[in-house]
PDB file of C-alpha atoms in Angstrom:
ATOM      1  CA  MET A1351      22.628  30.186  -2.908  1.00 46.00           C
ATOM      2  CA  LYS A1352      21.802  27.171  -0.712  1.00 45.00           C
ATOM      3  CA  SER A1353      18.188  27.031  -1.916  1.00 47.00           C
ATOM      4  CA  SER A1354      19.392  27.203  -5.535  1.00 45.00           C
ATOM      5  CA  LEU A1355      21.683  24.222  -4.984  1.00 42.00           C
ATOM      6  CA  ILE A1356      18.865  22.238  -3.395  1.00 45.00           C
ATOM      7  CA  TYR A1357      16.530  23.063  -6.271  1.00 45.00           C
ATOM      8  CA  LEU A1358      19.196  22.047  -8.807  1.00 42.00           C
ATOM      9  CA  SER A1359      19.798  18.774  -6.978  1.00 46.00           C
ATOM     10  CA  LEU A1360      16.100  17.940  -7.081  1.00 48.00           C
ATOM     11  CA  LEU A1361      15.966  18.730 -10.803  1.00 46.00           C
ATOM     12  CA  LEU A1362      18.887  16.406 -11.404  1.00 44.00           C
ATOM     13  CA  LEU A1363      17.173  13.711  -9.384  1.00 46.00           C
ATOM     14  CA  LEU A1364      14.028  14.016 -11.474  1.00 47.00           C
ATOM     15  CA  ALA A1365      16.163  13.460 -14.571  1.00 45.00           C
ATOM     16  CA  LEU A1366      17.633  10.189 -13.336  1.00 45.00           C
ATOM     17  CA  PRO A1367      16.594   7.249 -15.517  1.00 42.00           C
ATOM     18  CA  VAL A1368      16.974   4.680 -12.716  1.00 49.00           C
ATOM     19  CA  ARG A1369      15.295   5.249  -9.361  1.00 59.00           C
ATOM     20  CA  ALA A1370      16.586   3.024  -6.595  1.00 67.00           C
ATOM     21  CA  ASP A1371      14.916   3.149  -3.207  1.00 90.00           C
ATOM     22  CA  VAL A1372      16.413   5.457  -0.576  1.00 95.00           C
ATOM     23  CA  LEU A1373      16.957   3.473   2.641  1.00 97.00           C
ATOM     24  CA  VAL A1374      16.638   5.627   5.774  1.00 98.00           C
ATOM     25  CA  ALA A1375      17.164   4.622   9.412  1.00 98.00           C
ATOM     26  CA  VAL A1376      14.939   6.814  11.596  1.00 96.00           C
ATOM     27  CA  ALA A1377      14.822   7.357  15.357  1.00 91.00           C
ATOM     28  CA  SER A1378      11.438   6.201  16.637  1.00 86.00           C
ATOM     29  CA  ASN A1379      10.421   9.627  17.981  1.00 87.00           C
ATOM     30  CA  PHE A1380      10.481  10.929  14.402  1.00 93.00           C
ATOM     31  CA  THR A1381       8.129   8.270  12.971  1.00 91.00           C
ATOM     32  CA  ALA A1382       5.104  10.396  12.060  1.00 91.00           C
ATOM     33  CA  PRO A1383       6.938  13.376  10.526  1.00 94.00           C
ATOM     34  CA  ALA A1384       9.348  11.072   8.672  1.00 97.00           C
ATOM     35  CA  GLN A1385       6.428   9.273   7.060  1.00 97.00           C
ATOM     36  CA  ALA A1386       4.828  12.574   6.030  1.00 96.00           C
ATOM     37  CA  ILE A1387       8.112  14.005   4.715  1.00 97.00           C
ATOM     38  CA  ALA A1388       8.896  10.837   2.771  1.00 97.00           C
ATOM     39  CA  ALA A1389       5.438  10.925   1.178  1.00 97.00           C
ATOM     40  CA  ALA A1390       5.905  14.573   0.146  1.00 97.00           C
ATOM     41  CA  PHE A1391       9.363  13.818  -1.261  1.00 97.00           C
ATOM     42  CA  GLU A1392       8.044  10.835  -3.207  1.00 96.00           C
ATOM     43  CA  GLN A1393       5.218  12.929  -4.647  1.00 94.00           C
ATOM     44  CA  GLN A1394       7.637  15.626  -5.779  1.00 93.00           C
ATOM     45  CA  THR A1395      10.375  13.366  -7.175  1.00 92.00           C
ATOM     46  CA  GLY A1396       8.827   9.966  -7.853  1.00 92.00           C
ATOM     47  CA  GLN A1397      11.654   8.487  -5.772  1.00 93.00           C
ATOM     48  CA  ARG A1398      10.589   5.880  -3.199  1.00 94.00           C
ATOM     49  CA  VAL A1399      11.836   6.213   0.384  1.00 97.00           C
ATOM     50  CA  ARG A1400      11.971   3.171   2.644  1.00 97.00           C
ATOM     51  CA  LEU A1401      11.991   3.941   6.364  1.00 98.00           C
ATOM     52  CA  ALA A1402      13.182   1.730   9.225  1.00 97.00           C
ATOM     53  CA  PHE A1403      12.356   2.887  12.766  1.00 94.00           C
ATOM     54  CA  GLY A1404      14.016   2.056  16.060  1.00 88.00           C
ATOM     55  CA  ALA A1405      16.059   3.271  19.004  1.00 83.00           C
ATOM     56  CA  SER A1406      18.985   5.387  17.839  1.00 87.00           C
ATOM     57  CA  GLY A1407      21.442   3.158  19.693  1.00 86.00           C
ATOM     58  CA  LYS A1408      20.162  -0.021  18.070  1.00 89.00           C
ATOM     59  CA  LEU A1409      20.104   1.571  14.624  1.00 94.00           C
ATOM     60  CA  THR A1410      23.688   2.720  15.108  1.00 95.00           C
ATOM     61  CA  ALA A1411      24.751  -0.828  15.987  1.00 95.00           C
ATOM     62  CA  GLN A1412      22.991  -2.159  12.878  1.00 97.00           C
ATOM     63  CA  ILE A1413      24.767   0.400  10.692  1.00 98.00           C
ATOM     64  CA  VAL A1414      28.162  -0.568  12.124  1.00 97.00           C
ATOM     65  CA  GLN A1415      27.321  -4.235  11.507  1.00 97.00           C
ATOM     66  CA  GLY A1416      26.634  -3.558   7.832  1.00 96.00           C
ATOM     67  CA  ALA A1417      22.924  -2.721   7.545  1.00 97.00           C
ATOM     68  CA  PRO A1418      22.277  -1.223   4.074  1.00 96.00           C
ATOM     69  CA  PHE A1419      20.994   2.164   5.256  1.00 98.00           C
ATOM     70  CA  GLU A1420      22.012   5.235   3.272  1.00 98.00           C
ATOM     71  CA  ILE A1421      20.790   7.940   5.663  1.00 98.00           C
ATOM     72  CA  PHE A1422      20.512   8.065   9.444  1.00 98.00           C
ATOM     73  CA  LEU A1423      18.083  10.413  11.225  1.00 98.00           C
ATOM     74  CA  SER A1424      19.129  10.131  14.844  1.00 96.00           C
ATOM     75  CA  ALA A1425      17.450  11.341  18.020  1.00 91.00           C
ATOM     76  CA  ASP A1426      20.725  12.891  19.174  1.00 93.00           C
ATOM     77  CA  GLN A1427      24.070  14.209  17.984  1.00 95.00           C
ATOM     78  CA  ALA A1428      26.386  11.696  19.613  1.00 93.00           C
ATOM     79  CA  LYS A1429      25.528   8.700  17.462  1.00 95.00           C
ATOM     80  CA  PRO A1430      25.978  10.407  14.065  1.00 97.00           C
ATOM     81  CA  GLU A1431      29.238  11.826  15.419  1.00 97.00           C
ATOM     82  CA  SER A1432      30.383   8.336  16.375  1.00 97.00           C
ATOM     83  CA  LEU A1433      29.527   6.993  12.920  1.00 98.00           C
ATOM     84  CA  VAL A1434      31.591   9.745  11.313  1.00 98.00           C
ATOM     85  CA  ALA A1435      34.495   8.921  13.649  1.00 97.00           C
ATOM     86  CA  GLN A1436      34.259   5.231  12.685  1.00 97.00           C
ATOM     87  CA  GLY A1437      34.286   6.013   8.978  1.00 97.00           C
ATOM     88  CA  GLN A1438      30.681   4.888   8.537  1.00 98.00           C
ATOM     89  CA  ALA A1439      29.336   8.307   7.487  1.00 98.00           C
ATOM     90  CA  VAL A1440      30.277  11.325   5.381  1.00 97.00           C
ATOM     91  CA  PRO A1441      31.651  13.998   7.788  1.00 94.00           C
ATOM     92  CA  ALA A1442      30.505  17.117   5.919  1.00 95.00           C
ATOM     93  CA  SER A1443      26.953  15.815   5.591  1.00 97.00           C
ATOM     94  CA  ARG A1444      26.007  15.937   9.282  1.00 97.00           C
ATOM     95  CA  PHE A1445      23.537  18.623  10.418  1.00 97.00           C
ATOM     96  CA  THR A1446      20.842  19.218  13.035  1.00 97.00           C
ATOM     97  CA  TYR A1447      17.512  18.660  11.308  1.00 97.00           C
ATOM     98  CA  ALA A1448      15.221  19.253  14.307  1.00 96.00           C
ATOM     99  CA  MET A1449      15.105  20.184  17.980  1.00 95.00           C
ATOM    100  CA  GLY A1450      12.985  17.701  19.912  1.00 93.00           C
ATOM    101  CA  LYS A1451      10.616  18.683  22.715  1.00 94.00           C
ATOM    102  CA  LEU A1452       9.426  16.755  25.750  1.00 96.00           C
ATOM    103  CA  VAL A1453       5.867  16.517  27.094  1.00 97.00           C
ATOM    104  CA  LEU A1454       4.372  15.010  30.236  1.00 98.00           C
ATOM    105  CA  TRP A1455       1.381  13.151  28.834  1.00 98.00           C
ATOM    106  CA  THR A1456      -1.686  11.197  29.918  1.00 98.00           C
ATOM    107  CA  VAL A1457      -4.527   9.663  27.912  1.00 97.00           C
ATOM    108  CA  GLN A1458      -6.998  11.338  30.271  1.00 96.00           C
ATOM    109  CA  ASP A1459      -8.797  14.358  28.853  1.00 95.00           C
ATOM    110  CA  GLY A1460      -9.186  17.612  30.726  1.00 95.00           C
ATOM    111  CA  VAL A1461      -6.618  17.022  33.459  1.00 96.00           C
ATOM    112  CA  ASP A1462      -3.386  18.737  34.508  1.00 97.00           C
ATOM    113  CA  PRO A1463      -0.499  16.242  34.205  1.00 97.00           C
ATOM    114  CA  TYR A1464       1.917  18.630  35.917  1.00 98.00           C
ATOM    115  CA  GLN A1465      -0.340  18.868  38.953  1.00 97.00           C
ATOM    116  CA  GLN A1466      -0.763  15.086  39.028  1.00 96.00           C
ATOM    117  CA  LEU A1467       2.995  14.489  38.963  1.00 97.00           C
ATOM    118  CA  THR A1468       3.958  17.118  41.528  1.00 96.00           C
ATOM    119  CA  GLN A1469       1.312  16.355  44.146  1.00 93.00           C
ATOM    120  CA  LYS A1470       2.468  13.121  45.799  1.00 86.00           C
ATOM    121  CA  TYR A1471       2.289  11.031  42.671  1.00 92.00           C
ATOM    122  CA  SER A1472       2.382   7.305  43.518  1.00 93.00           C
ATOM    123  CA  ALA A1473       1.455   5.503  40.273  1.00 96.00           C
ATOM    124  CA  ARG A1474       3.693   4.270  37.466  1.00 97.00           C
ATOM    125  CA  LEU A1475       5.639   6.838  35.463  1.00 98.00           C
ATOM    126  CA  ALA A1476       6.821   5.948  31.958  1.00 98.00           C
ATOM    127  CA  LEU A1477      10.065   7.247  30.509  1.00 97.00           C
ATOM    128  CA  ALA A1478      12.601   5.999  28.008  1.00 93.00           C
ATOM    129  CA  ASP A1479      15.762   4.404  29.334  1.00 91.00           C
ATOM    130  CA  PRO A1480      18.192   7.329  29.853  1.00 90.00           C
ATOM    131  CA  ARG A1481      21.113   5.051  28.915  1.00 86.00           C
ATOM    132  CA  LEU A1482      19.637   4.312  25.483  1.00 80.00           C
ATOM    133  CA  ALA A1483      17.394   7.187  24.460  1.00 84.00           C
ATOM    134  CA  PRO A1484      18.017  10.965  24.372  1.00 86.00           C
ATOM    135  CA  TYR A1485      14.418  11.593  25.400  1.00 91.00           C
ATOM    136  CA  GLY A1486      14.974   9.350  28.402  1.00 93.00           C
ATOM    137  CA  LEU A1487      17.925  11.480  29.441  1.00 93.00           C
ATOM    138  CA  ALA A1488      15.775  14.593  28.975  1.00 95.00           C
ATOM    139  CA  ALA A1489      13.078  12.992  31.143  1.00 97.00           C
ATOM    140  CA  GLN A1490      15.610  12.227  33.867  1.00 98.00           C
ATOM    141  CA  GLN A1491      16.895  15.806  33.753  1.00 98.00           C
ATOM    142  CA  THR A1492      13.309  17.101  34.000  1.00 98.00           C
ATOM    143  CA  LEU A1493      12.580  15.012  37.078  1.00 98.00           C
ATOM    144  CA  SER A1494      15.793  16.276  38.630  1.00 98.00           C
ATOM    145  CA  ALA A1495      14.794  19.890  37.903  1.00 98.00           C
ATOM    146  CA  LEU A1496      11.431  19.230  39.588  1.00 97.00           C
ATOM    147  CA  ASN A1497      13.159  17.609  42.606  1.00 97.00           C
ATOM    148  CA  LEU A1498      11.298  14.382  41.861  1.00 97.00           C
ATOM    149  CA  LEU A1499      14.167  12.201  40.686  1.00 96.00           C
ATOM    150  CA  GLU A1500      14.561  10.055  43.791  1.00 95.00           C
ATOM    151  CA  SER A1501      10.963  10.150  45.002  1.00 95.00           C
ATOM    152  CA  THR A1502       9.659   8.711  41.716  1.00 96.00           C
ATOM    153  CA  ARG A1503      12.515   6.348  40.799  1.00 96.00           C
ATOM    154  CA  ARG A1504      10.788   3.198  42.100  1.00 96.00           C
ATOM    155  CA  GLN A1505       7.746   4.000  39.968  1.00 97.00           C
ATOM    156  CA  TRP A1506       9.596   4.252  36.675  1.00 97.00           C
ATOM    157  CA  VAL A1507       8.537   2.028  33.815  1.00 97.00           C
ATOM    158  CA  MET A1508      11.292   2.357  31.243  1.00 96.00           C
ATOM    159  CA  GLY A1509      10.961   1.750  27.518  1.00 94.00           C
ATOM    160  CA  GLU A1510      13.977   0.883  25.417  1.00 86.00           C
ATOM    161  CA  ASN A1511      12.925   3.703  23.083  1.00 85.00           C
ATOM    162  CA  ILE A1512      10.420   6.519  23.081  1.00 89.00           C
ATOM    163  CA  SER A1513       7.867   4.558  21.031  1.00 89.00           C
ATOM    164  CA  GLN A1514       7.661   1.842  23.672  1.00 93.00           C
ATOM    165  CA  THR A1515       7.424   4.540  26.343  1.00 95.00           C
ATOM    166  CA  TRP A1516       4.464   6.117  24.534  1.00 96.00           C
ATOM    167  CA  GLN A1517       2.806   2.702  24.311  1.00 96.00           C
ATOM    168  CA  PHE A1518       3.043   2.249  28.080  1.00 98.00           C
ATOM    169  CA  VAL A1519       0.928   5.372  28.546  1.00 98.00           C
ATOM    170  CA  ALA A1520      -1.370   4.857  25.556  1.00 97.00           C
ATOM    171  CA  THR A1521      -2.326   1.367  26.751  1.00 96.00           C
ATOM    172  CA  GLY A1522      -2.846   2.404  30.370  1.00 94.00           C
ATOM    173  CA  ASN A1523       0.157   0.558  31.799  1.00 95.00           C
ATOM    174  CA  ALA A1524       1.343   3.894  33.164  1.00 97.00           C
ATOM    175  CA  PRO A1525      -1.035   6.805  33.896  1.00 97.00           C
ATOM    176  CA  LEU A1526       1.665   9.379  33.084  1.00 98.00           C
ATOM    177  CA  GLY A1527       4.720   9.421  30.880  1.00 98.00           C
ATOM    178  CA  LEU A1528       7.439  11.729  29.616  1.00 98.00           C
ATOM    179  CA  VAL A1529       7.352  11.295  25.842  1.00 96.00           C
ATOM    180  CA  ALA A1530       8.273  13.194  22.688  1.00 93.00           C
ATOM    181  CA  LEU A1531       5.850  15.984  21.885  1.00 94.00           C
ATOM    182  CA  SER A1532       5.793  14.772  18.273  1.00 90.00           C
ATOM    183  CA  GLN A1533       4.086  11.562  19.396  1.00 92.00           C
ATOM    184  CA  VAL A1534       0.980  13.329  20.677  1.00 94.00           C
ATOM    185  CA  MET A1535       0.852  16.482  18.563  1.00 92.00           C
ATOM    186  CA  GLU A1536      -0.536  17.031  15.096  1.00 87.00           C
ATOM    187  CA  ASN A1537      -1.129  20.335  13.346  1.00 86.00           C
ATOM    188  CA  GLY A1538       0.116  22.146  16.433  1.00 86.00           C
ATOM    189  CA  GLN A1539      -2.392  20.554  18.836  1.00 90.00           C
ATOM    190  CA  ILE A1540      -2.238  17.665  21.294  1.00 93.00           C
ATOM    191  CA  VAL A1541      -4.689  15.316  19.616  1.00 89.00           C
ATOM    192  CA  ARG A1542      -5.377  12.881  22.443  1.00 91.00           C
ATOM    193  CA  GLY A1543      -5.425  13.137  26.211  1.00 96.00           C
ATOM    194  CA  SER A1544      -3.727  15.944  28.127  1.00 97.00           C
ATOM    195  CA  GLY A1545      -0.159  17.179  28.098  1.00 97.00           C
ATOM    196  CA  TRP A1546       2.183  19.587  29.839  1.00 97.00           C
ATOM    197  CA  VAL A1547       4.934  20.735  27.481  1.00 96.00           C
ATOM    198  CA  VAL A1548       8.092  20.684  29.583  1.00 97.00           C
ATOM    199  CA  PRO A1549       9.927  24.040  29.592  1.00 96.00           C
ATOM    200  CA  GLN A1550      13.192  23.885  27.662  1.00 93.00           C
ATOM    201  CA  ALA A1551      15.068  25.137  30.739  1.00 95.00           C
ATOM    202  CA  PHE A1552      14.349  21.824  32.494  1.00 97.00           C
ATOM    203  CA  TYR A1553      16.448  19.642  30.175  1.00 96.00           C
ATOM    204  CA  GLN A1554      19.358  19.777  27.784  1.00 92.00           C
ATOM    205  CA  SER A1555      18.274  20.494  24.218  1.00 88.00           C
ATOM    206  CA  VAL A1556      17.448  17.359  22.245  1.00 92.00           C
ATOM    207  CA  ARG A1557      19.355  18.165  19.070  1.00 95.00           C
ATOM    208  CA  GLN A1558      18.569  15.567  16.420  1.00 96.00           C
ATOM    209  CA  ASP A1559      21.236  15.131  13.748  1.00 97.00           C
ATOM    210  CA  ALA A1560      21.046  13.610  10.280  1.00 98.00           C
ATOM    211  CA  VAL A1561      23.985  12.155   8.403  1.00 98.00           C
ATOM    212  CA  LEU A1562      24.674  10.621   5.008  1.00 98.00           C
ATOM    213  CA  LEU A1563      26.039   7.126   5.515  1.00 98.00           C
ATOM    214  CA  LYS A1564      28.882   5.604   3.551  1.00 97.00           C
ATOM    215  CA  LYS A1565      26.488   3.366   1.618  1.00 96.00           C
ATOM    216  CA  GLY A1566      24.628   6.464   0.372  1.00 97.00           C
ATOM    217  CA  ALA A1567      27.660   8.563  -0.474  1.00 96.00           C
ATOM    218  CA  GLN A1568      27.310   7.935  -4.211  1.00 94.00           C
ATOM    219  CA  SER A1569      23.516   8.106  -4.300  1.00 95.00           C
ATOM    220  CA  PRO A1570      22.031  11.325  -5.751  1.00 94.00           C
ATOM    221  CA  ALA A1571      18.640  10.246  -4.414  1.00 95.00           C
ATOM    222  CA  ALA A1572      19.938   9.936  -0.842  1.00 97.00           C
ATOM    223  CA  GLN A1573      21.674  13.292  -1.092  1.00 95.00           C
ATOM    224  CA  ALA A1574      18.525  14.902  -2.472  1.00 96.00           C
ATOM    225  CA  PHE A1575      16.411  13.527   0.386  1.00 97.00           C
ATOM    226  CA  LEU A1576      18.819  14.964   2.964  1.00 96.00           C
ATOM    227  CA  GLN A1577      18.644  18.319   1.210  1.00 96.00           C
ATOM    228  CA  TYR A1578      14.862  18.149   1.039  1.00 97.00           C
ATOM    229  CA  LEU A1579      14.829  17.649   4.802  1.00 96.00           C
ATOM    230  CA  GLN A1580      16.222  21.184   5.150  1.00 95.00           C
ATOM    231  CA  GLN A1581      13.655  22.840   2.887  1.00 95.00           C
ATOM    232  CA  PRO A1582      10.588  24.810   4.095  1.00 96.00           C
ATOM    233  CA  PRO A1583       8.015  22.116   3.094  1.00 96.00           C
ATOM    234  CA  ALA A1584       9.771  19.496   5.251  1.00 97.00           C
ATOM    235  CA  GLN A1585      10.315  21.928   8.113  1.00 96.00           C
ATOM    236  CA  ALA A1586       6.645  22.911   8.023  1.00 95.00           C
ATOM    237  CA  ILE A1587       5.741  19.252   8.504  1.00 95.00           C
ATOM    238  CA  MET A1588       8.108  18.993  11.462  1.00 95.00           C
ATOM    239  CA  GLN A1589       6.604  22.083  13.087  1.00 93.00           C
ATOM    240  CA  ARG A1590       3.140  20.555  12.886  1.00 93.00           C
ATOM    241  CA  PHE A1591       4.453  17.731  15.046  1.00 92.00           C
ATOM    242  CA  GLY A1592       6.003  20.030  17.636  1.00 90.00           C
ATOM    243  CA  TYR A1593       9.641  20.159  16.550  1.00 93.00           C
ATOM    244  CA  GLY A1594      11.687  23.321  16.722  1.00 89.00           C
ATOM    245  CA  PHE A1595      14.735  24.594  14.850  1.00 83.00           C
ATOM    246  CA  GLU A1596      17.905  26.455  15.702  1.00 72.00           C
TER     247      GLU A1596
END
Protein backbone atom coordinates (compact mmCIF):
# COMPACT_ATOMS: atom_id res chain seq x y z
CA MET A 1 0.00 0.00 0.00
CA LYS A 2 2.82 2.39 0.96
CA SER A 3 4.70 1.80 -2.31
CA SER A 4 1.48 2.42 -4.27
CA LEU A 5 1.00 5.77 -2.54
CA ILE A 6 4.59 6.77 -3.27
CA TYR A 7 4.22 5.79 -6.92
CA LEU A 8 0.96 7.76 -7.19
CA SER A 9 2.59 10.81 -5.60
CA LEU A 10 5.42 10.71 -8.12
CA LEU A 11 2.93 10.42 -10.99
CA LEU A 12 1.08 13.45 -9.69
CA LEU A 13 4.34 15.34 -9.43
CA LEU A 14 5.20 14.56 -13.03
CA ALA A 15 1.84 16.04 -14.04
CA LEU A 16 2.46 19.37 -12.34
CA PRO A 17 2.63 22.23 -14.84
CA VAL A 18 4.84 24.41 -12.62
CA ARG A 19 8.03 23.00 -11.12
CA ALA A 20 9.47 25.08 -8.32
CA ASP A 21 12.80 24.09 -6.81
CA VAL A 22 12.75 21.89 -3.71
CA LEU A 23 14.95 23.49 -1.03
CA VAL A 24 16.58 20.92 1.27
CA ALA A 25 18.79 21.53 4.32
CA VAL A 26 21.18 18.58 4.67
CA ALA A 27 23.51 17.52 7.48
CA SER A 28 27.08 17.63 6.20
CA ASN A 29 27.73 13.91 6.76
CA PHE A 30 25.05 13.15 4.16
CA THR A 31 26.57 15.32 1.39
CA ALA A 32 27.59 12.66 -1.13
CA PRO A 33 24.47 10.46 -0.94
CA ALA A 34 22.19 13.51 -0.92
CA GLN A 35 23.76 14.74 -4.14
CA ALA A 36 23.36 11.32 -5.77
CA ILE A 37 19.76 10.93 -4.56
CA ALA A 38 18.83 14.42 -5.71
CA ALA A 39 20.29 13.70 -9.16
CA ALA A 40 18.29 10.46 -9.42
CA PHE A 41 15.11 12.22 -8.30
CA GLU A 42 15.64 15.02 -10.81
CA GLN A 43 16.19 12.51 -13.61
CA GLN A 44 12.99 10.67 -12.74
CA THR A 45 10.74 13.70 -12.17
CA GLY A 46 12.36 16.68 -13.88
CA GLN A 47 12.05 18.51 -10.56
CA ARG A 48 15.17 20.40 -9.45
CA VAL A 49 16.46 19.91 -5.90
CA ARG A 50 18.63 22.56 -4.27
CA LEU A 51 20.77 21.32 -1.39
CA ALA A 52 22.34 23.35 1.43
CA PHE A 53 24.87 21.56 3.65
CA GLY A 54 25.99 22.32 7.18
CA ALA A 55 26.06 21.26 10.81
CA SER A 56 22.62 20.10 11.95
CA GLY A 57 22.64 22.60 14.81
CA LYS A 58 23.41 25.55 12.56
CA LEU A 59 20.82 24.47 10.00
CA THR A 60 18.23 24.19 12.76
CA ALA A 61 18.99 27.74 13.90
CA GLN A 62 18.65 29.00 10.32
CA ILE A 63 15.28 27.28 9.96
CA VAL A 64 14.00 28.85 13.19
CA GLN A 65 15.23 32.24 11.96
CA GLY A 66 13.20 31.92 8.76
CA ALA A 67 15.46 30.24 6.19
CA PRO A 68 13.31 29.12 3.22
CA PHE A 69 14.06 25.39 3.49
CA GLU A 70 11.22 22.96 2.83
CA ILE A 71 12.88 19.74 4.01
CA PHE A 72 15.45 19.04 6.71
CA LEU A 73 17.69 15.95 6.63
CA SER A 74 19.31 15.99 10.04
CA ALA A 75 22.21 13.99 11.44
CA ASP A 76 20.16 13.15 14.53
CA GLN A 77 16.63 12.87 15.87
CA ALA A 78 16.68 15.63 18.46
CA LYS A 79 16.75 18.58 16.09
CA PRO A 80 13.80 17.52 13.90
CA GLU A 81 11.92 16.77 17.12
CA SER A 82 12.66 20.28 18.38
CA LEU A 83 11.45 21.82 15.13
CA VAL A 84 8.18 19.90 15.40
CA ALA A 85 7.80 21.09 19.01
CA GLN A 86 8.37 24.71 17.91
CA GLY A 87 5.78 24.46 15.15
CA GLN A 88 8.41 24.72 12.42
CA ALA A 89 7.77 21.25 10.95
CA VAL A 90 4.93 18.87 10.14
CA PRO A 91 4.73 16.31 13.01
CA ALA A 92 3.52 13.29 11.03
CA SER A 93 6.23 13.71 8.41
CA ARG A 94 9.22 12.86 10.61
CA PHE A 95 10.99 9.52 10.03
CA THR A 96 14.43 7.93 10.31
CA TYR A 97 15.89 7.88 6.81
CA ALA A 98 19.29 6.35 7.64
CA MET A 99 21.45 4.93 10.42
CA GLY A 100 24.89 6.53 10.37
CA LYS A 101 28.11 4.62 11.02
CA LEU A 102 31.43 5.77 12.44
CA VAL A 103 34.92 4.94 11.15
CA LEU A 104 38.41 5.60 12.48
CA TRP A 105 40.18 6.83 9.37
CA THR A 106 43.62 7.81 8.09
CA VAL A 107 44.82 8.85 4.64
CA GLN A 108 47.64 6.32 4.93
CA ASP A 109 47.21 3.17 2.86
CA GLY A 110 47.79 -0.30 4.23
CA VAL A 111 47.83 0.52 7.93
CA ASP A 112 45.70 -0.47 10.92
CA PRO A 113 44.11 2.68 12.41
CA TYR A 114 42.80 0.75 15.42
CA GLN A 115 46.29 -0.44 16.28
CA GLN A 116 47.68 3.07 15.84
CA LEU A 117 45.09 4.58 18.19
CA THR A 118 45.31 1.95 20.92
CA GLN A 119 49.09 1.67 21.15
CA LYS A 120 50.19 4.84 22.96
CA TYR A 121 48.91 7.22 20.35
CA SER A 122 50.40 10.71 20.83
CA ALA A 123 49.50 12.65 17.66
CA ARG A 124 46.44 14.76 16.90
CA LEU A 125 43.06 13.04 16.79
CA ALA A 126 40.22 14.66 14.84
CA LEU A 127 36.60 14.41 15.91
CA ALA A 128 33.53 16.57 15.58
CA ASP A 129 32.53 18.70 18.54
CA PRO A 130 30.30 16.42 20.68
CA ARG A 131 28.22 19.45 21.72
CA LEU A 132 27.31 20.26 18.11
CA ALA A 133 27.49 17.09 16.05
CA PRO A 134 25.94 13.63 16.61
CA TYR A 135 29.02 12.00 15.10
CA GLY A 136 31.15 13.89 17.61
CA LEU A 137 29.09 12.43 20.44
CA ALA A 138 29.49 8.97 18.88
CA ALA A 139 33.26 9.55 18.68
CA GLN A 140 33.37 10.54 22.35
CA GLN A 141 31.39 7.44 23.30
CA THR A 142 33.78 5.28 21.25
CA LEU A 143 36.83 6.69 22.99
CA SER A 144 35.16 6.06 26.32
CA ALA A 145 34.42 2.44 25.34
CA LEU A 146 38.10 2.02 24.40
CA ASN A 147 39.22 3.59 27.72
CA LEU A 148 40.97 6.33 25.76
CA LEU A 149 38.75 9.29 26.59
CA GLU A 150 41.03 11.03 29.08
CA SER A 151 44.37 9.89 27.68
CA THR A 152 43.62 11.39 24.25
CA ARG A 153 41.62 14.49 25.27
CA ARG A 154 44.56 16.91 24.95
CA GLN A 155 45.18 15.68 21.41
CA TRP A 156 41.68 16.34 20.12
CA VAL A 157 41.24 18.60 17.13
CA MET A 158 37.53 19.31 16.97
CA GLY A 159 35.56 20.31 13.89
CA GLU A 160 32.29 22.17 14.20
CA ASN A 161 30.79 19.52 11.91
CA ILE A 162 31.82 16.20 10.45
CA SER A 163 32.90 17.73 7.13
CA GLN A 164 35.48 19.93 8.84
CA THR A 165 36.60 16.92 10.88
CA TRP A 166 37.16 14.92 7.68
CA GLN A 167 39.15 17.82 6.24
CA PHE A 168 41.50 17.81 9.23
CA VAL A 169 42.46 14.23 8.40
CA ALA A 170 42.36 14.56 4.61
CA THR A 171 44.77 17.51 4.69
CA GLY A 172 47.16 15.90 7.16
CA ASN A 173 46.41 18.22 10.08
CA ALA A 174 45.50 15.12 12.09
CA PRO A 175 46.89 11.65 11.28
CA LEU A 176 43.72 9.95 12.56
CA GLY A 177 40.10 10.96 12.86
CA LEU A 178 36.70 9.58 13.80
CA VAL A 179 34.48 10.49 10.85
CA ALA A 180 31.29 9.32 9.16
CA LEU A 181 31.76 6.15 7.14
CA SER A 182 29.84 7.79 4.29
CA GLN A 183 32.67 10.30 3.85
CA VAL A 184 35.24 7.66 2.92
CA MET A 185 33.12 4.89 1.42
CA GLU A 186 31.77 4.49 -2.09
CA ASN A 187 30.18 1.41 -3.60
CA GLY A 188 30.74 -0.44 -0.35
CA GLN A 189 34.52 0.15 -0.24
CA ILE A 190 36.76 2.63 1.56
CA VAL A 191 38.11 4.51 -1.44
CA ARG A 192 41.07 6.29 0.12
CA GLY A 193 43.43 5.53 2.97
CA SER A 194 42.65 2.99 5.69
CA GLY A 195 39.72 2.69 8.05
CA TRP A 196 38.48 0.72 11.03
CA VAL A 197 34.68 0.61 11.09
CA VAL A 198 33.75 1.15 14.72
CA PRO A 199 31.51 -1.62 16.12
CA GLN A 200 27.97 -0.40 16.75
CA ALA A 201 28.23 -1.56 20.38
CA PHE A 202 30.77 1.21 21.05
CA TYR A 203 28.38 4.13 20.52
CA GLN A 204 24.73 5.04 20.59
CA SER A 205 23.05 4.57 17.23
CA VAL A 206 23.25 7.64 15.01
CA ARG A 207 19.63 7.76 13.88
CA GLN A 208 19.23 10.42 11.20
CA ASP A 209 15.72 11.86 10.87
CA ALA A 210 14.08 13.74 8.02
CA VAL A 211 11.16 16.11 8.41
CA LEU A 212 8.93 18.21 6.19
CA LEU A 213 9.22 21.83 7.25
CA LYS A 214 6.34 24.26 7.51
CA LYS A 215 7.45 26.08 4.35
CA GLY A 216 7.15 22.82 2.39
CA ALA A 217 3.85 21.66 3.83
CA GLN A 218 1.90 22.68 0.73
CA SER A 219 4.53 21.60 -1.79
CA PRO A 220 3.80 18.34 -3.66
CA ALA A 221 7.39 18.36 -4.90
CA ALA A 222 8.81 18.49 -1.37
CA GLN A 223 6.48 15.73 -0.23
CA ALA A 224 7.43 13.60 -3.23
CA PHE A 225 11.15 14.01 -2.50
CA LEU A 226 10.66 12.88 1.10
CA GLN A 227 8.75 9.85 -0.15
CA TYR A 228 11.42 9.11 -2.74
CA LEU A 229 13.97 9.07 0.07
CA GLN A 230 12.21 5.97 1.45
CA GLN A 231 12.17 4.06 -1.84
CA PRO A 232 14.61 1.25 -2.79
CA PRO A 233 16.57 3.34 -5.37
CA ALA A 234 17.40 5.99 -2.75
CA GLN A 235 18.16 3.41 -0.08
CA ALA A 236 20.48 1.57 -2.47
CA ILE A 237 22.44 4.80 -2.90
CA MET A 238 22.68 5.23 0.86
CA GLN A 239 23.95 1.67 1.31
CA ARG A 240 26.74 2.31 -1.18
CA PHE A 241 27.94 5.06 1.15
CA GLY A 242 27.84 2.88 4.25
CA TYR A 243 24.49 3.80 5.79
CA GLY A 244 22.26 1.24 7.43
CA PHE A 245 18.52 1.03 8.06
CA GLU A 246 16.26 -0.10 10.87
